[in-house]
Structures are given as structure tokens and as C-alpha cells.
Amino acid sequence: MELFWGSGSPYAWRVQLALEIKGIAYQSRLIEFSKDEQRSPEMLALNPRGQVPVLRDGEVVVSQSIAILAYLERRHPEPALFGRTPGETGAIWQAVMEAALHLDGPADLFLVAMYYGEAEARQAEVRAALPPIAAELGRLEGTLHDRPYLAGLALTAADVVVYPMVRSLLRAADKPDAARFEHGLDGFSGRYPQLAAWMARVEALPGYERTYPPHWRKNP
Amino acid sequence: MELFWGSGSPYAWRVQLALEIKGIAYQSRLIEFSKDEQRSPEMLALNPRGQVPVLRDGEVVVSQSIAILAYLERRHPEPALFGRTPGETGAIWQAVMEAALHLDGPADLFLVAMYYGEAEARQAEVRAALPPIAAELGRLEGTLHDRPYLAGLALTAADVVVYPMVRSLLRAADKPDAARFEHGLDGFSGRYPQLAAWMARVEALPGYERTYPPHWRKNP
């Protein structure tokens, strides 16, 4: 298996986490966003949308992070990330789709604006994204009141999907440009104690360190 | 099983199609959007987001249309809607997630604006939604050049997810308010012949008629 990924992409990070958890060996193909390599002819042949992650496994090529997780589950069922019973599967997929449809859009907008110096140009959009981000973080915090992981007692695809986005939000909130917004991400562990404890659980996973975005080590 | 759904919701329609295809008997719980029943206390207890579809199966309650499809696949695996091999599963999930992340957002905006008389108030947003809708329809048209269904030779969850949204777009484009936009949905079968033929294939499914939005019969 080959994974085409970019350092700091929360979408690629999901797949890296799943590969570690499932103990799947893979070849790392690091794409440099700064060189626009995700839109190279080779990459566009794999994914015409010019986005990572892309997984290649022999003849099979899959893009879209959540689709790759579903593929990996079928290819390497253990340990299960999508549950062992229909009820577990339903709860996990509901949490995955809620993240994809309610958190990812506004969070991605905030990340991109802070990472690429667009905070001023996209002020109105950033402001509009903050209430849904806060609402989703509030829901996740509530979910964790009676369970250690987002879909129950065990780590699942829900955690793998949500963690990289929340972790990326915290990094973006530390950028100087973020200070012009009331983003509510400062004092995170006080405001969202359950989420902070859950993040520490994810970060204690064997293999977590191998998935940490390499350029964040130099530029946190 | 009980399905809470609303007439004309493309999201609920996905689940209705899957239930028919899998031959699962269920109790129909029709929610009246005109009375805001999706936000009744009973419905909010099932889905705090106040949205349908919601599926209840004994103790299990699942919302988010795509999550419900994944649940149904686990509960009633035959006929398979998410493939029989890892490669099929990857291709189907990729198509499902591309629809959820690239088509549903702009298409939903267009539908809501045309259905609820918001065409004038939301002109700029509608105009911005039209190019991505056209781009996604173009991609789907291209996909169907060498296959009868979106993910290959058989009908899958990809078709179940995409069909109700495309069908809803065509209805919305026939509303008088749509005439003020160059939406490119007129002359659909000339512009998108593969998609039109694919729609006819879906509409020939046994059980399709039972899923057709009842209020569309009176008000096409």
C-alpha cells in the first residue's frame, strides 16, 4: 500500500491514524503542498480533484479520507474501527457523518484562513464559521461526559475522523492572526475538559507519534 | 423498524430506496415539514439536530442518511449496496463521499431557495452554487460513459445517494423562480444523456414508485 499525504492535512492524518491502529505497513508518499504537488499530472491521474489523501493498493486507488477508512476496514477488518454489531456501526457512522457534514466545513475554513494569511480577506466567512465550530465542539464535549471515546468505550473511526480536525483547530487558534477573532479555542482544556482528556487518550495510542505532522515539529 | 421521513427530502429518499432494494419491511412515520414536526419534542429526542431521516430499530436510533445506509448494510447485508470486495467497497464509498461533500451542499442550497421562495433573497448564494452543481453533474455524466451505474455494473449505495438529489434538482429547476438563473438543468437529457438513462434505470427498480415523494404527485 502507498499513501499519498500532505503534512498537516487533517484528512490525511485520519488515514495515517487508521493505518497505525490496524498495524498496516505502507509506503509513505509525502506530497508538498508548497509545491502544489497534489495537482501534479501523476497525482491528478490518481485523483482528478487534486486532493490528498489518496491510497493506492495494487490496482485499487481510493480518495476521500472517510472512503479510505471504509476501504481499510474491509481490507483489514481487525481491529475493527466501525464496530462489531449493527448498533455500534450505526452510532459510529452517525458520528463520522456528523463530523464530515457539520464540523469539517467550518473548521476547514478557519484552518485555511489562519494557515494561509487569509484572516483579513475572509473575515466575514471566518466569523460565520465560528458559531458552528463552537456548537459542534459543545456537542462533542457533551458526548464524552459518559464515555471515553466518541462512539463508546473503544476507539473507533469516529475518533480517527474528529481528532485531527480538533487538533488542527487548536494549532490554527495559536496563529497570530487568530487573535482578531473571538474563536473560543483559547483555554481549551478549561472550556472543554472532556475533549482535552479524550485528545490525551488519542495521543497515547501506540503509533500516534509517527502520524504527527512533521512540519509542525519545526513550526508548531 | 420505523423510518421518520419527510416527503421530498432527498436525504430521506435515500433510505427509502435502500429499504425497498433490501426488501426490509418498515413502519412509515411521515413528518410534516410544513408543521415543523421534525423539531417536535419527540423528534428532537431522537435527533437533536431536528432533521430527518431518522431510523429506529428497537433500541437503536440512527440519523444521517449515509450512516443509516451503512447501518442497514450491516443489519441486512443482502443485496449488498456497499460491494462484495474491498475494491468495490472503496469505489462505492468514494462516490458516496464525493456526493456528500461536493454535490449535496450546493444542490441543497439550490433546492431550498427554489422550494421556499428564497430565490431573490439568496440570489448571490444560488449563483455561486450553480458552477459546482454543473461540475459534479459533468463528472457523474463522465463516469457513466463506461458503466450503467455510478460505481460499476450493479446498483449500489452510490446510486441510492446521488439519485434523489439529482431528481430533486430537476424538480427545483422547473419552479418559476428558477427561470431567473442560468442553471443549465433545462434540456437535461440532451445535456446529460448518460445521467438521464441512468435515472430511468433507477426509476425502473421494483419498489421505486413506493418511494416517490407523495406530495410531488399533486404538485410536481
Coordinates of C-alpha atoms in Angstrom, one line a residue:
Chain A
M1 CA 0.0 0.0 0.0
E2 CA 1.1 3.6 -0.7
L3 CA -0.4 6.6 1.0
F4 CA -0.1 10.0 -0.7
W5 CA -0.5 12.5 2.0
G6 CA 0.4 16.1 3.0
S7 CA 1.9 17.2 6.3
G8 CA -0.7 18.9 8.4
S9 CA -3.7 17.8 6.3
P10 CA -6.3 16.7 8.9
Y11 CA -7.9 14.5 6.2
A12 CA -4.6 12.6 5.5
W13 CA -4.0 12.4 9.2
R14 CA -7.2 10.3 9.7
V15 CA -5.8 7.7 7.3
Q16 CA -2.4 7.7 8.9
L17 CA -4.0 7.0 12.3
A18 CA -6.1 4.2 10.9
L19 CA -3.1 2.6 9.3
E20 CA -1.2 2.7 12.6
I21 CA -4.1 1.4 14.6
K22 CA -4.6 -1.5 12.2
G23 CA -0.9 -2.2 12.1
I24 CA -0.8 -2.0 8.3
A25 CA 2.6 -1.4 6.8
Y26 CA 2.6 1.2 4.0
Q27 CA 4.8 3.3 1.8
S28 CA 4.7 7.0 2.6
R29 CA 4.4 9.3 -0.3
L30 CA 4.7 12.8 1.1
I31 CA 3.2 15.5 -1.2
E32 CA 4.5 19.0 -0.8
F33 CA 1.6 21.4 -0.8
S34 CA 4.0 24.3 -1.1
K35 CA 5.0 23.0 -4.5
D36 CA 1.4 22.2 -5.4
E37 CA 2.4 18.6 -5.9
Q38 CA -1.2 17.4 -5.2
R39 CA -2.0 18.8 -8.6
S40 CA 0.9 17.2 -10.5
P41 CA 0.0 15.1 -13.5
E42 CA 0.7 11.9 -11.6
M43 CA -1.5 13.0 -8.7
L44 CA -4.3 14.2 -10.9
A45 CA -4.3 10.8 -12.6
L46 CA -4.9 9.3 -9.2
N47 CA -7.4 11.9 -8.0
P48 CA -8.7 14.4 -10.5
R49 CA -9.8 16.7 -7.7
G50 CA -6.2 17.3 -6.8
Q51 CA -6.6 16.4 -3.1
V52 CA -4.9 14.1 -0.7
P53 CA -5.2 11.6 0.9
V54 CA -5.1 9.1 -1.8
L55 CA -4.4 5.4 -1.1
R56 CA -3.1 3.0 -3.7
D57 CA -3.2 -0.7 -3.0
G58 CA -2.2 -2.6 -6.1
E59 CA -4.9 -1.8 -8.7
V60 CA -7.2 -0.1 -6.3
V61 CA -7.0 3.7 -5.8
V62 CA -9.2 5.4 -3.3
S63 CA -9.5 9.0 -2.4
Q64 CA -11.7 10.8 0.2
S65 CA -10.5 10.2 3.7
I66 CA -13.6 8.6 5.0
A67 CA -13.9 6.3 2.0
I68 CA -10.3 5.2 2.6
L69 CA -11.2 4.3 6.2
A70 CA -14.1 2.2 5.0
Y71 CA -11.8 0.5 2.4
L72 CA -9.2 -0.3 5.1
E73 CA -11.9 -1.7 7.3
R74 CA -12.9 -4.2 4.6
R75 CA -9.3 -5.0 3.6
H76 CA -8.0 -5.4 7.2
P77 CA -11.0 -5.9 9.5
E78 CA -9.0 -6.1 12.7
P79 CA -9.0 -4.2 15.0
A80 CA -12.5 -3.0 14.0
L81 CA -12.9 0.7 13.6
F82 CA -16.6 0.6 12.5
G83 CA -18.0 -1.6 15.3
R84 CA -18.8 -5.2 15.8
T85 CA -22.6 -5.0 15.9
P86 CA -25.1 -3.2 13.7
G87 CA -25.9 -0.8 16.6
E88 CA -22.2 0.1 17.0
T89 CA -21.8 0.5 13.3
G90 CA -24.8 2.9 13.2
A91 CA -23.5 5.0 16.1
I92 CA -20.0 5.2 14.6
W93 CA -21.2 6.1 11.1
Q94 CA -23.6 8.7 12.5
A95 CA -20.7 10.4 14.4
V96 CA -18.4 10.2 11.3
M97 CA -21.0 11.7 9.1
E98 CA -21.9 14.4 11.6
A99 CA -18.2 15.4 11.7
A100 CA -18.0 15.4 7.9
L101 CA -21.1 17.4 7.4
H102 CA -21.2 19.8 10.4
L103 CA -17.7 20.2 11.7
D104 CA -15.3 19.8 8.7
G105 CA -16.6 22.6 6.6
P106 CA -16.4 25.5 9.1
A107 CA -13.3 24.1 10.7
D108 CA -11.5 23.8 7.3
L109 CA -12.4 27.4 6.5
F110 CA -10.9 28.6 9.8
L111 CA -7.7 26.5 9.3
V112 CA -7.1 27.7 5.8
A113 CA -7.7 31.3 6.7
M114 CA -5.2 31.1 9.6
Y115 CA -2.6 29.0 7.8
Y116 CA -2.5 30.9 4.6
G117 CA -2.8 34.5 5.9
E118 CA -6.4 35.0 4.7
A119 CA -7.7 36.1 8.0
E120 CA -8.3 39.6 6.9
A121 CA -9.6 38.9 3.4
R122 CA -12.0 36.3 4.6
Q123 CA -13.0 37.9 7.9
A124 CA -16.8 37.6 7.3
E125 CA -16.6 34.0 6.4
V126 CA -14.4 33.2 9.4
R127 CA -16.8 34.9 11.7
A128 CA -19.7 32.9 10.3
A129 CA -17.7 29.7 10.8
L130 CA -17.1 30.2 14.5
P131 CA -20.6 29.6 15.9
P132 CA -21.0 26.2 14.1
I133 CA -17.4 25.2 15.2
A134 CA -18.3 26.1 18.9
A135 CA -21.7 24.2 18.6
E136 CA -20.0 21.1 17.3
L137 CA -17.3 21.2 19.9
G138 CA -20.0 21.6 22.6
R139 CA -21.9 18.6 21.3
L140 CA -18.7 16.5 21.3
E141 CA -17.9 17.6 24.8
G142 CA -21.4 16.6 25.9
T143 CA -21.0 13.2 24.2
L144 CA -17.8 12.5 26.1
H145 CA -19.5 13.0 29.5
D146 CA -20.4 9.4 29.8
R147 CA -17.8 7.6 27.6
P148 CA -14.1 7.7 27.0
Y149 CA -14.4 7.8 23.2
L150 CA -16.8 9.5 20.8
A151 CA -18.8 6.4 20.0
G152 CA -18.5 4.4 23.2
L153 CA -16.0 2.5 25.2
A154 CA -13.5 1.8 22.5
L155 CA -11.6 4.0 20.0
T156 CA -13.4 3.9 16.6
A157 CA -13.4 5.6 13.2
A158 CA -15.4 8.5 14.9
D159 CA -12.3 9.4 16.9
V160 CA -10.0 8.9 14.0
V161 CA -12.1 11.3 11.9
V162 CA -12.6 14.0 14.6
Y163 CA -9.3 14.1 16.3
P164 CA -7.1 15.6 13.5
M165 CA -9.6 18.3 12.9
V166 CA -9.9 19.4 16.5
R167 CA -6.1 19.2 16.9
S168 CA -5.7 21.4 13.8
L169 CA -8.2 23.9 15.1
L170 CA -6.1 24.3 18.2
R171 CA -2.9 24.9 16.2
A172 CA -4.7 27.4 14.0
A173 CA -6.0 29.2 17.0
D174 CA -2.5 29.8 18.2
K175 CA -1.5 31.7 15.0
P176 CA -1.2 35.4 15.5
D177 CA -4.0 36.1 13.0
A178 CA -6.4 34.2 15.2
A179 CA -6.2 36.9 17.9
R180 CA -8.5 39.1 15.9
F181 CA -11.4 36.6 16.4
E182 CA -13.3 35.5 19.4
H183 CA -12.9 31.9 18.5
G184 CA -13.3 30.4 22.0
L185 CA -10.4 28.0 21.4
D186 CA -8.1 29.6 24.0
G187 CA -8.2 28.0 27.4
F188 CA -9.4 24.9 25.6
S189 CA -8.9 22.4 28.5
G190 CA -10.9 24.6 30.8
R191 CA -13.7 25.1 28.4
Y192 CA -13.7 21.6 27.0
P193 CA -12.3 19.3 29.7
Q194 CA -13.8 16.1 28.3
L195 CA -12.4 16.8 24.9
A196 CA -9.0 17.7 26.3
A197 CA -8.9 14.3 28.2
W198 CA -10.1 12.5 25.1
M199 CA -7.3 14.1 23.0
A200 CA -4.8 12.9 25.5
R201 CA -6.2 9.4 25.1
V202 CA -5.8 9.5 21.4
E203 CA -2.3 10.9 21.7
A204 CA -1.3 8.0 23.9
L205 CA -2.0 5.5 21.1
P206 CA 1.0 3.4 20.1
G207 CA 2.0 4.8 16.7
Y208 CA 0.5 8.3 17.3
E209 CA 3.9 10.0 17.2
R210 CA 4.5 8.5 13.7
T211 CA 1.4 10.3 12.5
Y212 CA 2.2 13.7 13.9
P213 CA 2.6 16.3 11.1
P214 CA 6.4 16.6 10.6
H215 CA 6.5 20.2 9.8
W216 CA 4.6 21.1 12.9
R217 CA 7.6 20.0 15.0
K218 CA 9.6 22.8 13.4
N219 CA 6.7 25.2 13.2
P220 CA 4.2 24.3 15.9
Chain B
M1 CA -38.1 -0.7 12.0
E2 CA -39.6 2.7 11.9
L3 CA -38.5 5.4 9.4
F4 CA -39.1 9.0 10.2
W5 CA -39.0 10.9 6.9
G6 CA -40.4 13.9 5.1
S7 CA -41.9 14.0 1.6
G8 CA -39.5 15.4 -0.8
S9 CA -36.4 15.2 1.4
P10 CA -33.6 13.8 -0.8
Y11 CA -31.9 12.5 2.3
A12 CA -34.9 10.5 3.5
W13 CA -35.5 9.3 -0.1
R14 CA -32.0 7.6 0.0
V15 CA -33.1 5.5 3.0
Q16 CA -36.5 4.7 1.5
L17 CA -34.7 3.4 -1.7
A18 CA -32.3 1.3 0.3
L19 CA -35.2 -0.3 2.4
E20 CA -37.0 -1.2 -0.9
I21 CA -33.9 -2.6 -2.5
K22 CA -33.1 -4.7 0.5
G23 CA -36.8 -5.7 0.9
I24 CA -37.0 -4.6 4.5
A25 CA -40.5 -4.1 5.9
Y26 CA -40.8 -0.9 8.0
Q27 CA -43.2 1.4 9.6
S28 CA -43.5 4.7 7.8
R29 CA -43.6 7.8 10.1
L30 CA -44.2 10.8 7.8
I31 CA -43.1 14.0 9.3
E32 CA -44.8 17.2 8.1
F33 CA -42.2 19.9 7.4
S34 CA -45.0 22.4 7.0
K35 CA -45.8 21.9 10.7
D36 CA -42.1 21.8 11.7
E37 CA -42.7 18.3 13.1
Q38 CA -39.0 17.5 12.6
R39 CA -38.4 19.7 15.6
S40 CA -41.2 18.3 17.8
P41 CA -40.0 17.2 21.3
E42 CA -40.4 13.6 20.2
M43 CA -38.2 14.1 17.1
L44 CA -35.6 16.2 18.9
A45 CA -35.3 13.4 21.4
L46 CA -34.4 11.1 18.5
N47 CA -32.2 13.6 16.7
P48 CA -31.3 16.8 18.5
R49 CA -30.4 18.3 15.1
G50 CA -34.1 18.3 14.2
Q51 CA -33.5 16.6 10.8
V52 CA -34.9 13.6 9.1
P53 CA -34.3 10.8 8.1
V54 CA -34.2 9.0 11.5
L55 CA -34.3 5.2 11.7
R56 CA -35.4 3.5 14.9
D57 CA -34.9 -0.2 15.1
G58 CA -35.7 -1.4 18.6
E59 CA -33.2 0.3 20.9
V60 CA -31.1 1.6 18.0
V61 CA -31.7 5.1 16.7
V62 CA -29.6 6.3 13.7
S63 CA -29.7 9.7 11.9
Q64 CA -27.7 11.0 8.9
S65 CA -28.8 9.3 5.7
I66 CA -25.5 7.8 4.8
A67 CA -25.0 6.5 8.3
I68 CA -28.4 4.8 8.1
L69 CA -27.4 3.2 4.8
A70 CA -24.2 1.8 6.5
Y71 CA -26.4 0.6 9.4
L72 CA -28.8 -1.2 7.1
E73 CA -26.0 -2.9 5.2
R74 CA -24.7 -4.4 8.5
R75 CA -28.2 -5.3 9.6
H76 CA -29.4 -6.8 6.3
P77 CA -26.3 -7.5 4.2
E78 CA -28.2 -8.7 1.1
P79 CA -28.4 -7.5 -1.5
A80 CA -25.1 -5.7 -0.9
L81 CA -25.1 -2.0 -1.5
F82 CA -21.5 -1.4 -0.4
G83 CA -19.8 -4.0 -2.6
R84 CA -18.5 -7.5 -2.2
T85 CA -14.8 -6.9 -2.4
P86 CA -12.5 -4.3 -0.8
G87 CA -12.0 -2.6 -4.2
E88 CA -15.8 -2.4 -4.8
T89 CA -16.3 -1.0 -1.3
G90 CA -13.6 1.6 -1.8
A91 CA -15.1 2.8 -5.1
I92 CA -18.6 2.9 -3.7
W93 CA -17.6 4.8 -0.6
Q94 CA -15.5 7.2 -2.7
A95 CA -18.6 8.0 -4.8
V96 CA -20.8 8.3 -1.8
M97 CA -18.5 10.7 0.0
E98 CA -17.9 12.8 -3.2
A99 CA -21.6 13.3 -3.5
A100 CA -21.9 14.1 0.2
L101 CA -19.0 16.6 0.2
H102 CA -19.2 18.1 -3.3
L103 CA -22.8 17.8 -4.6
D104 CA -25.1 17.9 -1.6
G105 CA -24.1 21.3 -0.3
P106 CA -24.6 23.4 -3.4
A107 CA -27.6 21.3 -4.6
D108 CA -29.4 21.6 -1.2
L109 CA -28.9 25.4 -1.4
F110 CA -30.5 25.5 -4.8
L111 CA -33.4 23.3 -3.7
V112 CA -34.2 25.2 -0.6
A113 CA -34.0 28.5 -2.4
M114 CA -36.4 27.3 -5.2
Y115 CA -38.8 25.4 -2.9
Y116 CA -39.2 28.1 -0.2
G117 CA -39.3 31.3 -2.3
E118 CA -35.8 32.4 -1.4
A119 CA -34.6 32.8 -4.9
E120 CA -34.4 36.6 -4.7
A121 CA -33.1 36.9 -1.2
R122 CA -30.4 34.4 -1.8
Q123 CA -29.5 35.2 -5.4
A124 CA -25.8 35.5 -4.8
E125 CA -25.5 32.2 -3.0
V126 CA -27.6 30.5 -5.6
R127 CA -25.4 31.8 -8.4
A128 CA -22.3 30.6 -6.5
A129 CA -23.8 27.1 -6.1
L130 CA -24.5 26.6 -9.8
P131 CA -20.9 26.1 -11.1
P132 CA -20.2 23.3 -8.6
I133 CA -23.5 21.7 -9.3
A134 CA -22.7 21.7 -13.0
A135 CA -19.2 20.4 -12.4
E136 CA -20.4 17.5 -10.3
L137 CA -23.1 16.6 -12.8
G138 CA -20.5 16.7 -15.5
R139 CA -18.3 14.3 -13.6
L140 CA -21.2 11.9 -13.0
E141 CA -22.0 12.1 -16.7
G142 CA -18.4 11.1 -17.5
T143 CA -18.4 8.3 -15.0
L144 CA -21.5 6.7 -16.7
H145 CA -19.8 6.6 -20.1
D146 CA -18.5 3.1 -19.5
R147 CA -20.9 1.7 -16.9
P148 CA -24.6 1.5 -16.2
Y149 CA -24.4 2.6 -12.5
L150 CA -22.2 5.1 -10.7
A151 CA -19.8 2.6 -9.2
G152 CA -19.9 -0.2 -11.8
L153 CA -22.2 -2.8 -13.2
A154 CA -24.6 -3.1 -10.3
L155 CA -26.7 -0.6 -8.5
T156 CA -25.0 0.4 -5.2
A157 CA -25.2 2.9 -2.4
A158 CA -23.6 5.5 -4.7
D159 CA -26.7 5.5 -6.9
V160 CA -29.0 5.5 -3.9
V161 CA -27.2 8.5 -2.5
V162 CA -27.0 10.5 -5.8
Y163 CA -30.3 9.8 -7.5
P164 CA -32.7 11.6 -5.1
M165 CA -30.5 14.7 -5.2
V166 CA -30.3 14.9 -9.0
R167 CA -34.1 14.2 -9.3
S168 CA -34.7 17.0 -6.8
L169 CA -32.6 19.4 -8.7
L170 CA -34.7 18.7 -11.8
R171 CA -37.9 19.4 -9.9
A172 CA -36.4 22.6 -8.4
A173 CA -35.3 23.7 -11.9
D174 CA -38.9 23.6 -13.1
K175 CA -40.1 26.1 -10.5
P176 CA -40.9 29.5 -11.9
D177 CA -38.2 31.1 -9.7
A178 CA -35.5 29.0 -11.3
A179 CA -36.0 30.9 -14.6
R180 CA -34.0 33.8 -13.4
F181 CA -30.9 31.6 -13.2
E182 CA -28.8 30.0 -15.9
H183 CA -28.8 26.7 -14.1
G184 CA -28.2 24.5 -17.1
L185 CA -30.7 22.0 -15.9
D186 CA -33.2 22.6 -18.7
G187 CA -32.8 20.2 -21.6
F188 CA -31.3 17.8 -19.1
S189 CA -31.5 14.6 -21.3
G190 CA -29.8 16.4 -24.2
R191 CA -27.0 17.8 -22.0
Y192 CA -26.6 14.8 -19.7
P193 CA -27.8 11.8 -21.8
Q194 CA -25.9 9.2 -19.7
L195 CA -27.4 10.6 -16.5
A196 CA -30.9 10.6 -18.0
A197 CA -30.5 7.0 -19.0
W198 CA -29.2 6.1 -15.5
M199 CA -32.1 7.9 -13.9
A200 CA -34.5 5.8 -15.9
R201 CA -32.7 2.6 -14.7
V202 CA -33.1 3.7 -11.1
E203 CA -36.8 4.5 -11.7
A204 CA -37.4 1.0 -13.1
L205 CA -36.4 -0.6 -9.8
P206 CA -39.2 -2.6 -8.2
G207 CA -40.4 -0.5 -5.3
Y208 CA -39.3 2.8 -6.8
E209 CA -42.9 4.0 -7.0
R210 CA -43.4 3.5 -3.3
T211 CA -40.5 5.9 -2.6
Y212 CA -41.7 8.7 -4.8
P213 CA -42.5 11.8 -2.7
P214 CA -46.2 11.7 -2.3
H215 CA -46.7 15.5 -2.4
W216 CA -44.9 15.7 -5.7
R217 CA -47.7 13.8 -7.3
K218 CA -50.1 16.7 -6.6
N219 CA -47.5 19.4 -7.0
P220 CA -44.8 18.1 -9.4

